[in-house]
PDB file of C-alpha atoms in Angstrom:
ATOM      1  CA  MET V   1     -19.951 101.619 131.976  1.00  0.00           C
ATOM      2  CA  GLN V   2     -19.759  98.005 132.530  1.00  0.00           C
ATOM      3  CA  GLY V   3     -17.169  97.284 130.236  1.00  0.00           C
ATOM      4  CA  MET V   4     -14.652  98.766 128.145  1.00  0.00           C
ATOM      5  CA  SER V   5     -14.753 101.495 125.682  1.00  0.00           C
ATOM      6  CA  GLU V   6     -13.722 101.089 121.957  1.00  0.00           C
ATOM      7  CA  ARG V   7     -10.389 102.860 122.853  1.00  0.00           C
ATOM      8  CA  GLN V   8      -9.645 100.951 126.016  1.00  0.00           C
ATOM      9  CA  TYR V   9     -10.399  97.530 124.245  1.00  0.00           C
ATOM     10  CA  ALA V  10      -8.231  98.487 121.380  1.00  0.00           C
ATOM     11  CA  ALA V  11      -5.528  99.469 123.947  1.00  0.00           C
ATOM     12  CA  HIS V  12      -6.156  96.247 125.600  1.00  0.00           C
ATOM     13  CA  ALA V  13      -6.068  93.953 122.431  1.00  0.00           C
ATOM     14  CA  GLY V  14      -3.291  95.731 120.692  1.00  0.00           C
ATOM     15  CA  VAL V  15      -5.033  96.683 117.703  1.00  0.00           C
ATOM     16  CA  SER V  16      -6.399  99.875 116.431  1.00  0.00           C
ATOM     17  CA  ARG V  17      -9.846 101.383 117.219  1.00  0.00           C
ATOM     18  CA  GLY V  18     -10.821 101.021 113.706  1.00  0.00           C
ATOM     19  CA  ALA V  19     -10.006  97.101 113.914  1.00  0.00           C
ATOM     20  CA  VAL V  20     -12.395  97.364 116.922  1.00  0.00           C
ATOM     21  CA  GLN V  21     -15.184  98.904 115.055  1.00  0.00           C
ATOM     22  CA  LYS V  22     -15.010  96.416 112.294  1.00  0.00           C
ATOM     23  CA  ALA V  23     -15.068  93.756 114.762  1.00  0.00           C
ATOM     24  CA  LYS V  24     -18.041  95.254 116.696  1.00  0.00           C
ATOM     25  CA  LEU V  25     -19.890  95.528 113.057  1.00  0.00           C
ATOM     26  CA  ALA V  26     -19.159  91.751 112.182  1.00  0.00           C
ATOM     27  CA  GLY V  27     -20.346  90.491 115.400  1.00  0.00           C
ATOM     28  CA  ARG V  28     -16.829  89.428 116.876  1.00  0.00           C
ATOM     29  CA  LEU V  29     -16.960  91.361 119.976  1.00  0.00           C
ATOM     30  CA  VAL V  30     -19.314  90.267 123.142  1.00  0.00           C
ATOM     31  CA  LEU V  31     -21.163  93.807 123.988  1.00  0.00           C
ATOM     32  CA  HIS V  32     -22.530  94.741 127.441  1.00  0.00           C
ATOM     33  CA  SER V  33     -26.329  95.978 127.437  1.00  0.00           C
ATOM     34  CA  ASP V  34     -25.039  99.574 127.663  1.00  0.00           C
ATOM     35  CA  GLY V  35     -23.006  99.093 124.632  1.00  0.00           C
ATOM     36  CA  SER V  36     -19.307  98.664 126.219  1.00  0.00           C
ATOM     37  CA  ILE V  37     -17.284  95.737 125.525  1.00  0.00           C
ATOM     38  CA  ASP V  38     -16.794  92.752 127.523  1.00  0.00           C
ATOM     39  CA  ALA V  39     -13.256  92.411 127.424  1.00  0.00           C
ATOM     40  CA  GLN V  40     -12.820  88.479 128.335  1.00  0.00           C
ATOM     41  CA  GLY V  41     -15.728  87.414 126.248  1.00  0.00           C
ATOM     42  CA  SER V  42     -14.667  89.542 123.367  1.00  0.00           C
ATOM     43  CA  ASP V  43     -11.152  87.972 123.569  1.00  0.00           C
ATOM     44  CA  THR V  44     -12.571  84.784 123.490  1.00  0.00           C
ATOM     45  CA  ARG V  45     -15.013  85.360 120.665  1.00  0.00           C
ATOM     46  CA  ARG V  46     -12.382  86.888 118.478  1.00  0.00           C
ATOM     47  CA  ALA V  47      -9.860  84.068 118.985  1.00  0.00           C
ATOM     48  CA  ALA V  48     -12.387  81.881 118.133  1.00  0.00           C
ATOM     49  CA  LEU V  49     -13.784  83.529 114.928  1.00  0.00           C
ATOM     50  CA  THR V  50     -10.779  85.262 113.630  1.00  0.00           C
ATOM     51  CA  ASP V  51      -8.899  83.107 110.957  1.00  0.00           C
ATOM     52  CA  PRO V  52      -5.373  82.871 111.767  1.00  0.00           C
ATOM     53  CA  ALA V  53      -4.004  82.997 108.383  1.00  0.00           C
ATOM     54  CA  ARG V  54      -5.591  86.371 107.997  1.00  0.00           C
ATOM     55  CA  GLN V  55      -4.321  87.825 111.040  1.00  0.00           C
ATOM     56  CA  ARG V  56      -1.239  90.344 110.861  1.00  0.00           C
ATOM     57  CA  PRO V  57       1.645  89.041 113.117  1.00  0.00           C
ATOM     58  CA  SER V  58       2.322  91.600 115.827  1.00  0.00           C
ATOM     59  CA  LEU V  59       5.449  93.291 115.042  1.00  0.00           C
ATOM     60  CA  PRO V  60       8.129  92.831 118.169  1.00  0.00           C
ATOM     61  CA  ARG V  61       9.341  95.842 119.432  1.00  0.00           C
ATOM     62  CA  PRO V  62      12.534  96.702 118.348  1.00  0.00           C
ATOM     63  CA  ARG V  63      15.352  95.706 120.923  1.00  0.00           C
ATOM     64  CA  LEU V  64      17.660  98.942 121.572  1.00  0.00           C
ATOM     65  CA  LYS V  65      21.055  98.782 120.945  1.00  0.00           C
ATOM     66  CA  PRO V  66      23.092  99.657 123.748  1.00  0.00           C
ATOM     67  CA  VAL V  67      25.151 102.790 123.910  1.00  0.00           C
ATOM     68  CA  PRO V  68      28.990 102.445 123.153  1.00  0.00           C
ATOM     69  CA  GLU V  69      31.142 103.119 126.392  1.00  0.00           C
ATOM     70  CA  ALA V  70      32.949 105.774 124.060  1.00  0.00           C
ATOM     71  CA  ALA V  71      29.572 107.656 123.003  1.00  0.00           C
ATOM     72  CA  VAL V  72      28.825 108.259 126.817  1.00  0.00           C
ATOM     73  CA  ALA V  73      32.599 109.159 127.695  1.00  0.00           C
ATOM     74  CA  ALA V  74      32.426 111.727 124.536  1.00  0.00           C
ATOM     75  CA  VAL V  75      29.103 112.972 126.085  1.00  0.00           C
ATOM     76  CA  GLY V  76      30.129 113.539 129.616  1.00  0.00           C
ATOM     77  CA  GLU V  77      33.546 115.055 127.963  1.00  0.00           C
ATOM     78  CA  THR V  78      31.457 117.908 126.321  1.00  0.00           C
ATOM     79  CA  LEU V  79      29.495 118.633 128.999  1.00  0.00           C
ATOM     80  CA  ARG V  80      32.538 118.951 131.204  1.00  0.00           C
ATOM     81  CA  GLU V  81      34.091 121.205 128.783  1.00  0.00           C
ATOM     82  CA  GLN V  82      31.189 123.498 128.835  1.00  0.00           C
ATOM     83  CA  GLY V  83      31.029 123.324 132.579  1.00  0.00           C
ATOM     84  CA  LEU V  84      27.996 121.447 132.831  1.00  0.00           C
ATOM     85  CA  SER V  85      27.261 118.592 135.174  1.00  0.00           C
ATOM     86  CA  ALA V  86      28.201 115.334 133.441  1.00  0.00           C
ATOM     87  CA  PRO V  87      27.355 111.823 134.626  1.00  0.00           C
ATOM     88  CA  ALA V  88      29.933 109.404 136.402  1.00  0.00           C
ATOM     89  CA  VAL V  89      32.151 107.162 134.522  1.00  0.00           C
ATOM     90  CA  GLY V  90      29.970 103.866 134.195  1.00  0.00           C
ATOM     91  CA  SER V  91      26.568 105.311 135.011  1.00  0.00           C
ATOM     92  CA  SER V  92      24.090 106.047 132.454  1.00  0.00           C
ATOM     93  CA  THR V  93      23.567 109.405 130.556  1.00  0.00           C
ATOM     94  CA  THR V  94      20.187 110.891 130.645  1.00  0.00           C
ATOM     95  CA  PHE V  95      18.312 111.937 127.338  1.00  0.00           C
ATOM     96  CA  LEU V  96      18.657 115.549 128.675  1.00  0.00           C
ATOM     97  CA  GLN V  97      22.465 115.209 129.008  1.00  0.00           C
ATOM     98  CA  ALA V  98      22.707 113.797 125.680  1.00  0.00           C
ATOM     99  CA  ARG V  99      20.790 116.234 124.213  1.00  0.00           C
ATOM    100  CA  THR V 100      22.528 119.145 125.563  1.00  0.00           C
ATOM    101  CA  ALA V 101      25.972 117.736 124.722  1.00  0.00           C
ATOM    102  CA  ASN V 102      24.439 117.337 121.095  1.00  0.00           C
ATOM    103  CA  GLU V 103      23.269 120.884 120.815  1.00  0.00           C
ATOM    104  CA  VAL V 104      27.107 121.849 122.331  1.00  0.00           C
ATOM    105  CA  LEU V 105      28.545 120.108 119.713  1.00  0.00           C
ATOM    106  CA  LYS V 106      26.556 121.351 117.034  1.00  0.00           C
ATOM    107  CA  ALA V 107      27.089 125.061 118.414  1.00  0.00           C
ATOM    108  CA  GLN V 108      30.799 124.406 118.082  1.00  0.00           C
ATOM    109  CA  GLU V 109      30.463 122.866 114.669  1.00  0.00           C
ATOM    110  CA  ARG V 110      28.782 126.091 113.460  1.00  0.00           C
ATOM    111  CA  ARG V 111      31.387 128.271 115.137  1.00  0.00           C
ATOM    112  CA  LEU V 112      33.900 126.407 113.461  1.00  0.00           C
ATOM    113  CA  LYS V 113      32.340 126.893 110.122  1.00  0.00           C
ATOM    114  CA  LEU V 114      31.736 130.417 110.819  1.00  0.00           C
ATOM    115  CA  GLN V 115      35.385 130.993 111.436  1.00  0.00           C
ATOM    116  CA  LYS V 116      36.184 129.268 108.513  1.00  0.00           C
ATOM    117  CA  LEU V 117      33.950 131.409 105.999  1.00  0.00           C
ATOM    118  CA  LYS V 118      35.312 134.394 107.832  1.00  0.00           C
ATOM    119  CA  GLY V 119      39.258 133.237 106.904  1.00  0.00           C
ATOM    120  CA  GLU V 120      40.151 133.179 110.538  1.00  0.00           C
ATOM    121  CA  LEU V 121      40.561 128.959 110.176  1.00  0.00           C
ATOM    122  CA  VAL V 122      42.279 127.468 107.392  1.00  0.00           C
ATOM    123  CA  SER V 123      42.230 123.732 106.735  1.00  0.00           C
ATOM    124  CA  LEU V 124      45.278 121.428 107.985  1.00  0.00           C
ATOM    125  CA  ASP V 125      46.192 120.643 104.372  1.00  0.00           C
ATOM    126  CA  ARG V 126      46.355 124.019 103.615  1.00  0.00           C
ATOM    127  CA  ALA V 127      48.179 125.073 106.432  1.00  0.00           C
ATOM    128  CA  ARG V 128      51.018 121.970 105.596  1.00  0.00           C
ATOM    129  CA  ILE V 129      51.237 123.434 101.802  1.00  0.00           C
ATOM    130  CA  LEU V 130      51.630 127.179 103.505  1.00  0.00           C
ATOM    131  CA  LEU V 131      54.184 126.148 105.533  1.00  0.00           C
ATOM    132  CA  PHE V 132      56.123 124.124 103.327  1.00  0.00           C
ATOM    133  CA  ARG V 133      56.077 127.207 100.793  1.00  0.00           C
ATOM    134  CA  LEU V 134      57.213 129.194 103.546  1.00  0.00           C
ATOM    135  CA  ALA V 135      60.269 126.946 104.665  1.00  0.00           C
ATOM    136  CA  ARG V 136      61.301 126.616 100.885  1.00  0.00           C
ATOM    137  CA  GLN V 137      61.522 130.357 100.630  1.00  0.00           C
ATOM    138  CA  GLU V 138      63.586 130.494 103.537  1.00  0.00           C
ATOM    139  CA  ARG V 139      65.747 127.827 102.802  1.00  0.00           C
ATOM    140  CA  ASP V 140      66.075 129.187  99.151  1.00  0.00           C
ATOM    141  CA  ALA V 141      66.885 132.365 100.757  1.00  0.00           C
ATOM    142  CA  TRP V 142      69.687 130.767 102.884  1.00  0.00           C
ATOM    143  CA  VAL V 143      71.238 129.047  99.931  1.00  0.00           C
ATOM    144  CA  ASN V 144      71.880 132.207  98.094  1.00  0.00           C
ATOM    145  CA  TRP V 145      73.184 134.339 100.719  1.00  0.00           C
ATOM    146  CA  PRO V 146      76.617 133.296 100.760  1.00  0.00           C
ATOM    147  CA  GLY V 147      77.074 134.100  96.939  1.00  0.00           C
ATOM    148  CA  ARG V 148      75.470 137.455  97.361  1.00  0.00           C
ATOM    149  CA  VAL V 149      77.690 138.460 100.262  1.00  0.00           C
ATOM    150  CA  ALA V 150      81.125 136.696 100.005  1.00  0.00           C
ATOM    151  CA  ALA V 151      82.548 139.216  97.693  1.00  0.00           C
ATOM    152  CA  LEU V 152      81.575 141.920 100.125  1.00  0.00           C
ATOM    153  CA  LEU V 153      82.821 139.777 103.271  1.00  0.00           C
ATOM    154  CA  ALA V 154      85.897 139.039 101.594  1.00  0.00           C
ATOM    155  CA  ALA V 155      86.636 142.732 100.459  1.00  0.00           C
ATOM    156  CA  GLU V 156      86.169 143.785 104.190  1.00  0.00           C
ATOM    157  CA  LEU V 157      88.065 141.090 105.742  1.00  0.00           C
ATOM    158  CA  GLY V 158      91.056 141.012 102.995  1.00  0.00           C
ATOM    159  CA  VAL V 159      90.566 137.443 102.436  1.00  0.00           C
ATOM    160  CA  ASP V 160      90.143 135.857  98.635  1.00  0.00           C
ATOM    161  CA  ALA V 161      86.287 135.782  97.535  1.00  0.00           C
ATOM    162  CA  ALA V 162      86.255 132.205  96.605  1.00  0.00           C
ATOM    163  CA  VAL V 163      87.872 130.943 100.217  1.00  0.00           C
ATOM    164  CA  MET V 164      84.942 133.252 101.661  1.00  0.00           C
ATOM    165  CA  HIS V 165      82.321 131.818  99.348  1.00  0.00           C
ATOM    166  CA  ARG V 166      83.101 128.061 100.242  1.00  0.00           C
ATOM    167  CA  ALA V 167      83.440 129.157 104.009  1.00  0.00           C
ATOM    168  CA  LEU V 168      80.075 130.494 104.217  1.00  0.00           C
ATOM    169  CA  GLU V 169      78.243 127.919 101.854  1.00  0.00           C
ATOM    170  CA  SER V 170      79.815 125.164 104.037  1.00  0.00           C
ATOM    171  CA  HIS V 171      78.402 126.806 107.564  1.00  0.00           C
ATOM    172  CA  VAL V 172      74.917 127.680 105.703  1.00  0.00           C
ATOM    173  CA  ARG V 173      74.401 124.150 104.576  1.00  0.00           C
ATOM    174  CA  ALA V 174      75.467 122.323 107.863  1.00  0.00           C
ATOM    175  CA  HIS V 175      73.144 124.736 109.659  1.00  0.00           C
ATOM    176  CA  LEU V 176      70.305 124.056 106.831  1.00  0.00           C
ATOM    177  CA  GLY V 177      71.263 120.474 107.593  1.00  0.00           C
ATOM    178  CA  GLU V 178      70.565 120.809 111.204  1.00  0.00           C
ATOM    179  CA  LEU V 179      67.072 122.776 110.406  1.00  0.00           C
ATOM    180  CA  ALA V 180      65.848 119.918 108.267  1.00  0.00           C
ATOM    181  CA  ASP V 181      65.689 117.605 111.310  1.00  0.00           C
ATOM    182  CA  VAL V 182      63.064 119.856 112.762  1.00  0.00           C
ATOM    183  CA  ARG V 183      59.807 118.005 112.138  1.00  0.00           C
ATOM    184  CA  THR V 184      56.283 119.879 112.488  1.00  0.00           C
ATOM    185  CA  ASP V 185      53.431 118.096 114.294  1.00  0.00           C
ATOM    186  CA  PHE V 186      49.776 119.505 113.881  1.00  0.00           C
ATOM    187  CA  LYS V 187      48.406 117.018 116.369  1.00  0.00           C
TER     188      LYS V 187
END
């Protein structure tokens, strides 16, 4: 074969094989005696015979956006958490490493969803509500405690019940005031 096949010329010219076949039938290609395509002659003839207004503009190749450093760091961190080799900071991540990290993250996400479905995990908002409810029940129990035990303690100690109630109430309220300063942080 002296020249190119239809497929080879299509790749050379950046067109489809169908476009090469149409150009061949229309006589816009230069052919060798064996039917193969003369690339140089065909390029020249196609340029001369093809109406520029009817040509499609060649689409520019999409430029790949650079991957943010935070994403690369997250991939490395995920790989290290799983005991896998991670790229050094500042070096490029291979596709295989990024894909492995993605699969690890998807597996972790599925595990968390399963734990949530089983009732082993609760949402942070639900945990806050439950903790607040529990703290309020504890506080209410302590606020009501002096009224329940003041008379009993006063009788045991031989003091006035009203004085005992005021003393217990003031100490319990002071203690609850100290506990009110404690803040929970779920981060």
